[in-house]
Coordinates of C-alpha atoms and ligand atoms in Angstrom, one line a residue:
M1259 CA 117.6 97.6 124.0
Q1260 CA 117.6 95.0 121.2
D1261 CA 118.0 96.3 117.6
I1262 CA 115.2 94.1 116.2
G1263 CA 112.3 96.2 117.6
L1264 CA 113.7 99.6 116.3
Q1265 CA 113.3 101.9 113.4
M1266 CA 116.0 101.6 110.7
I1267 CA 116.6 105.2 109.5
G1268 CA 119.2 104.5 106.9
N1269 CA 122.0 102.7 108.7
R1270 CA 121.0 104.2 112.1
M1271 CA 118.8 102.2 114.5
S1272 CA 116.5 104.4 116.5
G1273 CA 114.2 103.7 119.4
E1274 CA 112.7 107.1 120.5
G1275 CA 109.2 105.9 120.9
S1276 CA 107.6 104.6 124.0
K1277 CA 104.6 102.8 122.4
T1278 CA 105.2 99.2 121.6
F1279 CA 103.4 96.3 119.9
R1280 CA 103.9 92.6 119.3
A1281 CA 103.1 90.3 116.4
W1282 CA 100.4 87.6 116.6
A1283 CA 101.3 84.0 115.9
P1284 CA 98.2 82.7 114.0
A1285 CA 99.1 79.0 114.2
Q1286 CA 99.8 79.1 118.0
Q1287 CA 97.1 81.7 118.7
E1288 CA 99.3 83.7 120.9
W1289 CA 101.3 87.0 120.9
L1290 CA 105.0 86.6 120.1
P1291 CA 107.4 87.8 122.8
Q1292 CA 109.5 90.3 120.7
E1293 CA 108.4 93.9 121.3
F1294 CA 108.5 96.5 118.5
R1295 CA 108.6 100.2 119.0
E1296 CA 106.2 102.4 117.1
A1297 CA 108.0 105.1 115.1
T1298 CA 107.6 108.6 116.5
G1299 CA 106.8 111.7 114.3
G1300 CA 110.4 112.7 114.7
E1301 CA 111.7 109.4 113.4
T1302 CA 109.3 109.5 110.5
D1303 CA 110.5 112.9 109.6
A1304 CA 114.1 111.9 109.9
A1305 CA 113.6 108.9 107.6
V1306 CA 111.9 111.0 104.9
L1307 CA 114.5 113.8 105.2
L1308 CA 117.3 111.3 104.8
A1309 CA 115.5 109.8 101.8
A1310 CA 115.2 113.3 100.2
K1311 CA 119.0 113.8 100.8
A1312 CA 119.8 110.4 99.3
F1313 CA 117.7 111.2 96.2
N1314 CA 120.1 113.9 95.2
V1315 CA 122.8 111.2 94.8
Y1316 CA 120.6 108.2 94.0
K1317 CA 119.0 109.8 91.0
K1318 CA 122.4 110.2 89.4
T1319 CA 123.3 106.5 89.8
T1320 CA 123.5 104.7 86.5
A1321 CA 121.0 102.0 85.6
A1322 CA 123.9 99.5 85.8
E1323 CA 124.7 100.6 89.3
R1324 CA 121.1 100.3 90.4
A1325 CA 120.8 96.8 88.7
V1326 CA 123.8 95.7 90.8
F1327 CA 122.0 97.0 93.9
L1328 CA 118.8 95.2 93.1
R1329 CA 120.6 91.9 92.5
A1330 CA 122.5 92.3 95.8
I1331 CA 119.2 92.7 97.6
A1332 CA 118.0 89.4 96.1
A1333 CA 121.3 87.7 97.1
S1334 CA 121.1 89.1 100.7
L1335 CA 117.5 87.9 101.0
E1336 CA 118.5 84.5 99.9
A1337 CA 121.5 84.5 102.3
L1338 CA 119.1 85.0 105.2
G1339 CA 118.2 81.4 104.6
D1340 CA 115.6 79.6 106.7
V1341 CA 115.5 82.2 109.4
L1342 CA 113.5 84.5 107.1
L1343 CA 111.1 81.8 106.2
Q1344 CA 110.6 80.6 109.7
T1345 CA 110.1 84.1 111.0
A1346 CA 107.5 84.8 108.3
S1347 CA 105.8 81.6 109.0
A1348 CA 105.6 82.3 112.7
E1349 CA 104.2 85.8 112.1
T1350 CA 101.7 84.9 109.4
G1351 CA 100.7 81.3 109.9
L1352 CA 101.6 80.7 106.2
P1353 CA 103.2 77.3 105.5
L1354 CA 106.9 77.1 104.7
P1355 CA 106.5 75.9 101.1
R1356 CA 104.2 78.9 100.3
L1357 CA 106.8 81.2 101.8
Q1358 CA 109.7 79.5 99.9
G1359 CA 107.8 80.2 96.7
E1360 CA 107.1 83.8 97.8
R1361 CA 110.8 84.4 98.5
E1362 CA 111.7 83.0 95.0
R1363 CA 109.1 85.4 93.5
T1364 CA 110.5 88.3 95.5
C1365 CA 114.0 87.7 94.4
N1366 CA 112.9 87.0 90.8
Q1367 CA 111.1 90.3 90.6
L1368 CA 114.2 92.2 91.9
R1369 CA 116.3 90.5 89.2
L1370 CA 113.6 91.2 86.6
F1371 CA 113.7 94.9 87.3
A1372 CA 117.5 94.8 87.3
G1373 CA 117.3 93.4 83.7
V1374 CA 114.8 96.0 82.6
I1375 CA 116.8 99.0 83.7
E1376 CA 120.0 97.5 82.5
E1377 CA 118.5 97.1 79.0
G1378 CA 117.4 100.7 79.3
S1379 CA 114.5 101.1 76.8
W1380 CA 112.0 101.4 79.7
V1381 CA 112.8 105.2 79.9
N1382 CA 110.5 105.6 76.8
A1383 CA 112.8 108.0 75.0
R1384 CA 111.0 110.1 72.4
I1385 CA 112.8 112.4 70.1
D1386 CA 111.4 114.9 67.6
R1387 CA 114.1 116.7 65.7
G1388 CA 112.0 119.4 64.2
T1389 CA 111.8 123.0 65.2
P1390 CA 111.8 123.0 68.2
D1391 CA 114.0 119.9 68.9
V1392 CA 112.1 118.1 71.7
R1393 CA 113.4 115.0 73.5
Q1394 CA 111.4 113.2 76.3
M1395 CA 112.2 110.5 78.8
Q1396 CA 110.9 109.2 82.2
I1397 CA 112.7 110.4 85.3
P1398 CA 112.3 109.3 89.0
L1399 CA 109.7 111.1 91.1
G1400 CA 111.8 111.4 94.3
P1401 CA 111.5 109.7 97.7
V1402 CA 108.4 107.5 98.0
A1403 CA 106.6 105.6 100.8
V1404 CA 105.8 101.9 100.5
F1405 CA 103.2 100.2 102.8
G1406 CA 103.8 96.5 103.2
A1407 CA 100.8 94.2 102.8
S1408 CA 99.7 91.8 105.4
N1409 CA 99.0 88.9 103.1
F1410 CA 102.3 88.7 101.2
P1411 CA 105.0 89.1 103.9
L1412 CA 107.8 88.9 101.3
A1413 CA 106.6 89.6 97.8
F1414 CA 104.3 92.6 98.6
S1415 CA 106.1 93.8 101.6
V1416 CA 109.4 95.4 102.6
A1417 CA 111.5 94.1 99.7
G1418 CA 108.5 93.3 97.5
G1419 CA 107.3 94.5 94.1
D1420 CA 106.6 98.2 95.1
T1421 CA 110.1 98.6 96.7
A1422 CA 111.8 96.9 93.7
A1423 CA 110.0 99.1 91.2
A1424 CA 110.7 102.3 93.1
L1425 CA 114.4 101.5 93.6
A1426 CA 114.7 100.5 90.0
A1427 CA 113.2 103.8 88.9
G1428 CA 115.7 105.7 91.0
C1429 CA 113.4 106.6 94.0
P1430 CA 114.6 106.1 97.6
V1431 CA 112.0 104.2 99.7
V1432 CA 110.7 104.8 103.2
C1433 CA 108.8 101.6 104.1
K1434 CA 106.0 101.4 106.6
A1435 CA 106.2 97.8 107.8
H1436 CA 102.9 95.9 108.3
P1437 CA 102.4 95.3 112.0
A1438 CA 101.4 91.7 111.4
H1439 CA 105.0 90.7 110.5
P1440 CA 107.4 93.2 112.0
H1441 CA 110.3 90.8 112.6
T1442 CA 110.1 89.5 109.0
S1443 CA 110.1 93.2 107.9
H1444 CA 113.1 93.9 110.0
L1445 CA 115.0 90.9 108.4
A1446 CA 114.1 92.0 104.9
A1447 CA 115.2 95.6 105.7
T1448 CA 118.6 94.3 106.9
A1449 CA 119.0 92.6 103.6
I1450 CA 118.3 95.8 101.7
L1451 CA 120.5 97.9 103.9
K1452 CA 123.4 95.4 103.6
A1453 CA 123.0 95.4 99.8
A1454 CA 123.0 99.2 99.8
Q1455 CA 126.2 99.4 101.8
E1456 CA 127.9 96.7 99.7
T1457 CA 127.0 98.5 96.5
H1458 CA 127.8 102.0 97.7
M1459 CA 124.3 103.4 97.5
P1460 CA 123.7 106.6 99.5
E1461 CA 122.5 106.3 103.1
G1462 CA 118.8 106.9 103.2
V1463 CA 118.1 105.1 99.9
F1464 CA 116.0 102.8 102.2
S1465 CA 114.5 103.2 105.7
L1466 CA 112.1 101.0 107.7
L1467 CA 109.5 102.4 110.1
Q1468 CA 107.5 100.1 112.4
G1469 CA 104.0 100.9 113.7
A1470 CA 100.7 99.4 114.6
T1471 CA 98.5 102.6 114.5
I1472 CA 97.6 104.8 111.5
E1473 CA 99.7 107.7 112.8
T1474 CA 102.9 106.7 111.1
G1475 CA 101.2 106.1 107.8
Q1476 CA 99.3 109.4 108.0
A1477 CA 102.5 111.3 108.9
L1478 CA 104.2 109.8 105.9
A1479 CA 101.3 110.8 103.6
R1480 CA 101.4 114.4 104.9
H1481 CA 105.2 114.7 104.7
P1482 CA 106.1 117.5 102.2
Q1483 CA 109.3 115.8 101.0
L1484 CA 107.5 112.6 99.9
R1485 CA 106.6 112.3 96.2
A1486 CA 104.3 109.2 96.0
I1487 CA 102.8 106.4 98.0
A1488 CA 102.4 102.7 97.1
F1489 CA 99.9 100.7 99.2
T1490 CA 98.3 97.3 99.3
G1491 CA 95.6 96.6 101.8
S1492 CA 92.0 97.5 102.7
F1493 CA 89.7 99.9 100.9
A1494 CA 89.4 102.0 104.1
G1495 CA 93.2 102.3 104.5
G1496 CA 93.9 103.0 100.8
K1497 CA 91.1 105.6 100.6
A1498 CA 92.3 107.3 103.9
L1499 CA 95.8 107.7 102.6
F1500 CA 94.5 108.8 99.2
E1501 CA 92.5 111.5 100.9
T1502 CA 95.3 112.7 103.1
A1503 CA 97.7 112.8 100.1
S1504 CA 95.2 114.6 97.9
S1505 CA 94.4 117.3 100.5
R1506 CA 98.1 118.3 101.2
P1507 CA 99.2 121.8 100.0
V1508 CA 101.1 119.9 97.3
P1509 CA 99.1 116.7 96.5
I1510 CA 101.0 113.5 95.6
P1511 CA 99.8 110.3 93.9
V1512 CA 98.7 107.3 96.0
Y1513 CA 98.9 104.0 94.2
A1514 CA 96.5 102.0 96.4
E1515 CA 95.7 98.4 95.5
M1516 CA 92.6 97.8 97.6
G1517 CA 91.2 94.5 96.3
S1518 CA 87.9 93.5 94.7
V1519 CA 85.4 90.5 94.4
N1520 CA 86.9 89.3 91.1
P1521 CA 83.7 88.0 89.5
V1522 CA 83.7 84.7 87.6
F1523 CA 81.1 84.3 84.9
V1524 CA 80.1 80.7 84.0
L1525 CA 78.3 80.6 80.7
P1526 CA 75.5 78.1 80.1
G1527 CA 77.2 75.6 77.8
V1528 CA 80.2 75.0 80.1
L1529 CA 77.9 74.9 83.2
Q1530 CA 76.1 71.9 81.8
E1531 CA 79.1 70.2 80.2
N1532 CA 81.7 70.7 82.9
G1533 CA 79.9 72.0 86.0
E1534 CA 81.3 69.4 88.4
A1535 CA 85.0 69.9 87.5
L1536 CA 84.5 73.7 87.6
A1537 CA 83.0 73.6 91.1
A1538 CA 86.1 71.8 92.4
Q1539 CA 88.4 74.2 90.7
Y1540 CA 86.5 77.2 92.0
L1541 CA 86.7 75.9 95.6
Q1542 CA 90.4 75.4 95.2
S1543 CA 90.9 79.0 94.0
L1544 CA 88.5 80.4 96.6
T1545 CA 90.2 78.7 99.6
Q1546 CA 93.9 78.9 98.6
G1547 CA 95.8 80.8 101.3
V1548 CA 92.6 80.8 103.4
G1549 CA 91.1 83.2 100.8
Q1550 CA 93.5 85.9 101.7
F1551 CA 94.3 87.1 98.2
C1552 CA 93.2 90.4 96.6
T1553 CA 92.4 88.3 93.5
N1554 CA 90.2 85.9 95.4
P1555 CA 87.1 85.0 93.2
G1556 CA 84.6 86.2 95.8
V1557 CA 81.6 86.2 93.4
L1558 CA 80.6 83.6 90.8
I1559 CA 77.7 84.2 88.4
T1560 CA 75.9 81.4 86.6
A1561 CA 73.4 81.5 83.7
G1562 CA 70.8 78.7 83.4
N1563 CA 70.1 75.7 85.6
A1564 CA 72.9 75.6 88.2
D1565 CA 71.4 72.9 90.4
S1566 CA 74.1 70.2 89.8
F1567 CA 76.9 72.8 89.9
K1568 CA 75.7 74.0 93.4
A1569 CA 75.3 70.4 94.6
A1570 CA 79.0 69.8 93.6
L1571 CA 80.0 73.0 95.5
Q1572 CA 78.1 71.7 98.6
R1573 CA 79.8 68.3 98.4
G1574 CA 83.2 69.9 97.9
T1575 CA 82.8 72.4 100.7
D1576 CA 82.0 69.6 103.2
T1577 CA 85.6 68.2 102.7
L1578 CA 87.4 71.5 103.3
S1579 CA 89.4 72.2 106.5
P1580 CA 89.3 75.5 108.3
G1581 CA 92.5 77.7 108.2
C1582 CA 94.2 80.3 110.4
M1583 CA 94.0 83.9 109.2
L1584 CA 96.8 86.4 109.3
T1585 CA 95.6 88.4 112.3
P1586 CA 92.7 88.4 114.8
G1587 CA 91.5 91.6 113.1
I1588 CA 91.3 90.0 109.7
L1589 CA 89.5 87.0 111.1
S1590 CA 87.0 89.3 112.8
A1591 CA 86.5 91.4 109.6
Y1592 CA 85.8 88.1 107.8
Q1593 CA 83.2 87.1 110.3
K1594 CA 81.6 90.5 110.2
G1595 CA 81.6 90.5 106.4
L1596 CA 79.7 87.2 106.3
L1597 CA 77.2 88.5 108.8
H1598 CA 76.7 91.6 106.7
L1599 CA 76.0 89.5 103.6
H1600 CA 73.4 87.5 105.5
T1601 CA 71.8 90.8 106.7
L1602 CA 71.6 91.9 103.1
G1603 CA 69.7 88.8 102.2
A1604 CA 72.3 86.3 101.0
R1605 CA 71.2 82.7 101.8
A1606 CA 73.5 79.8 103.0
L1607 CA 74.6 77.4 100.3
A1608 CA 77.4 75.5 102.0
K1609 CA 79.8 75.8 105.0
A1610 CA 83.0 73.9 105.7
P1611 CA 83.6 72.4 109.1
E1612 CA 84.5 75.0 111.7
A1613 CA 87.2 75.2 114.4
P1614 CA 87.8 77.8 117.1
G1615 CA 90.0 80.7 116.0
K1616 CA 90.0 79.6 112.4
A1617 CA 88.2 80.6 109.3
A1618 CA 85.9 78.1 107.6
A1619 CA 85.0 78.5 103.9
V1620 CA 81.4 79.7 103.4
L1621 CA 79.3 79.8 100.2
L1622 CA 76.3 82.0 100.0
Q1623 CA 73.8 82.4 97.3
A1624 CA 71.6 85.2 96.0
D1625 CA 69.6 85.9 92.9
L1626 CA 70.1 88.7 90.4
Q1627 CA 67.5 91.1 91.7
Q1628 CA 68.8 90.9 95.3
V1629 CA 72.3 91.8 94.2
M1630 CA 71.1 94.6 91.9
D1631 CA 69.1 96.0 94.9
N1632 CA 72.0 95.6 97.4
P1633 CA 75.3 96.6 95.8
G1634 CA 76.9 96.1 99.2
M1635 CA 76.7 92.4 98.5
L1636 CA 79.5 92.9 96.0
H1637 CA 82.0 94.4 98.5
E1638 CA 85.1 92.3 99.2
V1639 CA 84.9 89.9 102.2
F1640 CA 88.6 89.1 102.7
G1641 CA 88.8 85.4 103.2
P1642 CA 87.3 82.1 101.8
A1643 CA 83.8 83.5 101.2
G1644 CA 82.0 83.0 97.9
L1645 CA 78.7 84.5 96.8
I1646 CA 77.0 82.5 94.0
V1647 CA 74.6 84.6 92.0
S1648 CA 72.2 82.7 89.8
T1649 CA 70.8 84.3 86.7
G1650 CA 68.2 82.8 84.3
N1651 CA 70.1 83.6 81.0
V1652 CA 73.0 85.4 79.6
E1653 CA 71.0 88.6 79.1
E1654 CA 70.6 88.8 82.9
M1655 CA 74.3 88.0 83.3
Y1656 CA 75.1 91.0 81.0
A1657 CA 72.9 93.2 83.2
F1658 CA 74.9 92.1 86.2
A1659 CA 78.2 92.8 84.5
E1660 CA 77.0 96.3 83.4
Q1661 CA 76.5 97.4 87.0
L1662 CA 79.7 96.1 88.4
E1663 CA 82.2 98.5 89.9
G1664 CA 85.9 98.4 89.2
Q1665 CA 87.7 95.1 89.7
L1666 CA 91.2 93.7 89.6
T1667 CA 90.1 90.8 87.5
A1668 CA 87.1 89.4 85.7
T1669 CA 86.9 85.8 84.5
I1670 CA 84.7 84.1 81.9
H1671 CA 84.3 80.3 81.7
G1672 CA 82.8 79.0 78.5
T1673 CA 82.9 76.4 75.7
P1674 CA 84.2 77.7 72.4
A1675 CA 80.6 78.1 71.3
D1676 CA 79.8 80.0 74.6
L1677 CA 82.7 82.3 74.1
E1678 CA 81.9 83.0 70.4
A1679 CA 78.3 83.8 71.3
N1680 CA 79.1 86.1 74.1
A1681 CA 81.8 88.4 72.8
D1682 CA 79.7 91.3 74.1
L1683 CA 80.3 90.1 77.7
I1684 CA 84.0 90.6 77.1
D1685 CA 83.3 94.1 75.8
I1686 CA 81.5 95.0 79.0
L1687 CA 84.1 93.4 81.3
R1688 CA 87.1 95.1 79.7
E1689 CA 85.6 98.4 81.0
K1690 CA 85.4 97.0 84.5
A1691 CA 88.7 95.2 85.2
G1692 CA 92.5 95.4 84.9
R1693 CA 92.9 91.7 83.9
L1694 CA 90.5 89.5 82.0
L1695 CA 90.8 85.7 82.1
V1696 CA 89.2 82.9 80.0
N1697 CA 88.7 79.5 81.5
G1698 CA 91.1 80.0 84.4
F1699 CA 91.1 81.4 87.9
P1700 CA 92.4 84.8 89.0
T1701 CA 94.5 83.7 92.1
G1702 CA 98.2 83.6 91.2
V1703 CA 99.5 86.7 89.5
A1704 CA 102.5 86.1 87.2
V1705 CA 105.3 88.6 87.5
N1706 CA 106.3 89.5 83.9
H1707 CA 106.3 92.4 81.5
A1708 CA 102.7 92.2 80.4
M1709 CA 100.9 91.7 83.7
V1710 CA 98.3 94.2 84.9
H1711 CA 97.5 94.1 88.6
G1712 CA 95.2 97.1 89.0
G1713 CA 91.8 98.2 87.8
P1714 CA 89.2 101.0 87.9
W1715 CA 88.2 102.5 91.3
P1716 CA 87.5 101.1 93.9
A1717 CA 90.0 98.2 93.0
T1718 CA 92.8 100.8 92.9
T1719 CA 93.1 104.5 93.1
P1720 CA 94.3 105.5 89.6
A1721 CA 93.4 102.8 87.1
A1722 CA 96.4 103.8 84.9
G1723 CA 99.0 101.7 86.7
T1724 CA 99.9 98.2 87.7
S1725 CA 101.4 97.1 91.0
V1726 CA 102.8 93.8 89.6
G1727 CA 105.1 93.3 86.6
T1728 CA 107.7 95.6 85.1
G1729 CA 105.1 98.2 84.1
A1730 CA 104.9 99.0 87.9
I1731 CA 108.0 101.1 87.5
Y1732 CA 106.0 103.9 85.8
R1733 CA 104.1 104.7 89.0
F1734 CA 107.4 106.2 90.3
T1735 CA 108.4 108.2 87.3
R1736 CA 107.2 111.2 85.3
P1737 CA 108.0 112.3 81.8
V1738 CA 110.2 115.4 81.3
C1739 CA 111.2 116.9 77.9
F1740 CA 114.3 118.8 76.9
Q1741 CA 113.7 121.5 74.3
D1742 CA 116.5 122.7 72.0
F1743 CA 119.2 121.4 74.4
P1744 CA 122.8 121.2 73.2
E1745 CA 123.8 117.5 72.8
G1746 CA 126.3 117.7 75.7
L1747 CA 123.6 118.7 78.2
L1748 CA 121.1 116.0 77.3
P1749 CA 120.8 112.8 79.4
E1750 CA 122.7 110.0 77.7
Q1751 CA 119.5 108.2 76.6
L1752 CA 118.5 111.2 74.5
R1753 CA 121.8 112.0 72.8
N1754 CA 122.1 111.4 69.0
E1755 CA 124.7 108.6 69.3
N1756 CA 122.4 106.5 71.6
P1757 CA 125.2 105.2 73.7
H1758 CA 123.1 102.7 75.5
N1759 CA 121.6 101.3 72.3
I1760 CA 118.1 101.6 73.6
W1761 CA 114.8 101.6 71.6
R1762 CA 113.6 105.2 71.0
L1763 CA 110.7 106.8 69.1
A1764 CA 112.7 109.0 66.8
N1765 CA 110.7 111.3 64.5
G1766 CA 107.8 108.8 64.9
Q1767 CA 109.8 105.6 64.1
W1768 CA 110.9 103.0 66.7
T1769 CA 114.6 102.5 66.3
H1770 CA 117.7 101.8 68.3
D1771 CA 120.0 103.3 65.7
A1772 CA 122.1 106.4 66.4
L1773 CA 120.8 109.6 64.9
T1774 CA 122.9 111.1 62.2
Ligands
LIG15 P1 95.0 97.7 106.3 O1 94.2 97.9 107.5 O2 94.5 98.5 105.1 O3 96.5 98.1 106.7 C1 97.5 98.1 105.7 C2 98.6 99.2 106.2 O4 98.1 100.5 106.0 C3 99.0 99.0 107.6 O5 100.4 99.4 107.7 C4 98.2 100.1 108.3 O6 98.9 100.7 109.4 C5 98.1 101.2 107.2 N1 96.8 101.9 107.4 C6 95.6 101.4 107.4 N2 94.7 102.4 107.5 C7 95.4 103.6 107.5 C8 95.0 104.9 107.6 N3 93.8 105.3 107.7 N4 96.0 105.8 107.6 C9 97.3 105.5 107.5 N5 97.7 104.2 107.4 C10 96.8 103.3 107.4 O7 95.1 96.2 105.8 P2 95.4 94.9 106.6 O8 95.8 95.1 108.0 O9 96.2 94.1 105.7 O10 94.0 94.0 106.6 C11 92.8 94.5 106.9 C12 91.9 94.3 105.7 O11 92.6 94.7 104.5 C13 91.5 92.9 105.4 O12 90.4 92.5 106.1 C14 91.2 93.0 103.9 O13 89.9 93.5 103.6 C15 92.2 94.0 103.3 N6 93.3 93.5 102.6 C16 93.4 93.6 101.3 C17 94.5 93.2 100.6 C18 94.6 93.3 99.1 O14 95.4 92.7 98.6 N7 93.8 94.1 98.5 C19 95.5 92.6 101.2 C20 95.5 92.5 102.6 C21 94.4 92.9 103.3 P3 98.6 100.2 110.9 O15 98.2 98.7 110.8 O16 99.8 100.4 111.6 O17 97.4 101.0 111.4

């Protein structure tokens, strides 16, 4: 029995299950030879119980110790070298330069979280020294489950943003690997476990479960010892996990990032002045990574005469090449999604040259009334599909914006005069999306302190969080306050002398001074 295909329950390899699966090689259009065992219910239970045990120790680690752990994970990932990139490329069909960038992003976000917890102010310490004396800070939730995403095998997967945020907060992680890249997941897990051993973290701070059916995920969502779930993937998957977790005897939060159509509004002035260039930029964003981004701009809305813009889109689409998608299931969902749009009345505008087993970019068009009558036209079709909605004027564009459901992003293109005249559109869109952009494109999500990657339902389950950027840490914490505690029993962050020199809201004033 080879170790690669097994569950990693803390430092123990386990292969109890008899069900196996293999990964698809999109570029070669064949199944890869390595077999992976699906986790059993017993293995899932063992991983969560070990995580719960580890939490008792891990929650007491200092921020400095966890920062060392996070940086060691980054170093271990880098030490895996080309093997990690080549394995990820074989399992996803993504090109090596893209994966090189993704590894850099993955390591950077681990190091970014290390810096945040080391600085320490993230705990949001609040102190009111009245009667009573009340002192609040964020504490970790407990063991959490992270579901790796298919489309980012490194940055949104085993050692990705969710895992980094949870480990930074002080939560052990049980990761459900995405079955599209099990070997990549195994390698990333070895890097985390190696780092955990080197930095003396408790066994069970991280475990990896493999599986290609929903049973493992459902068992995790039901497990009484689990305290939260982070998920990136389909609406159906996210909603199913949300429902399971909400109907448990003790419900837990599910932070599901389920994607959206990310509307792009092109105002009349810029459409006339710069339509051709915009068409080229739109196609570039729409087809990047074969459209397999949750921020893909799947719907574009024009106001006014869009004839020359559409002609430029048609010319541009003719020059595009088809690309391989991550899995046969995702390709077939793309084809079904296009068919569904046609059924709802969308008309062909342009189609890139096709090739067997690959996805070609497709542009469809519809007018405002059709889209208003068929809200299903605005459901995500994961892949390089764009729906161009023509409206006669900005008032119609506003009407379209008003009836949008929750989105990860919304983008406005306009000249300075367009933007000044249409501030109301921004007002409407800020109620609809987690990130608003002006004169840009939503693909490419910067990892920093201010980023929001989330949005109102159905883009994500709770709109209050972000799954990218350092704000992601708060999904894995909760506030607790200590009332009338003697100084010696308080957590260090809340003691008068402020030994970590962190920013605190003391009697309503932000300060990092000690309290006298
Ligand atoms: P998915 O089907 O949602 O699967 C993601 C993960 O969730 C997998 O580990 C899957 O386990 C698990 N899962 C799915 N349904 C579940 C359920 N009912 N209960 C428990 N666990 C469940 O996503 P995918 O495989 O990546 O791609 C399918 C579709 O997802 C795409 O066509 C696209 O629409 C969407 N997608 C969206 C994003 C985004 O960023 N928003 C990213 C990627 C994909 P198993 O596979 O083992 O069953």
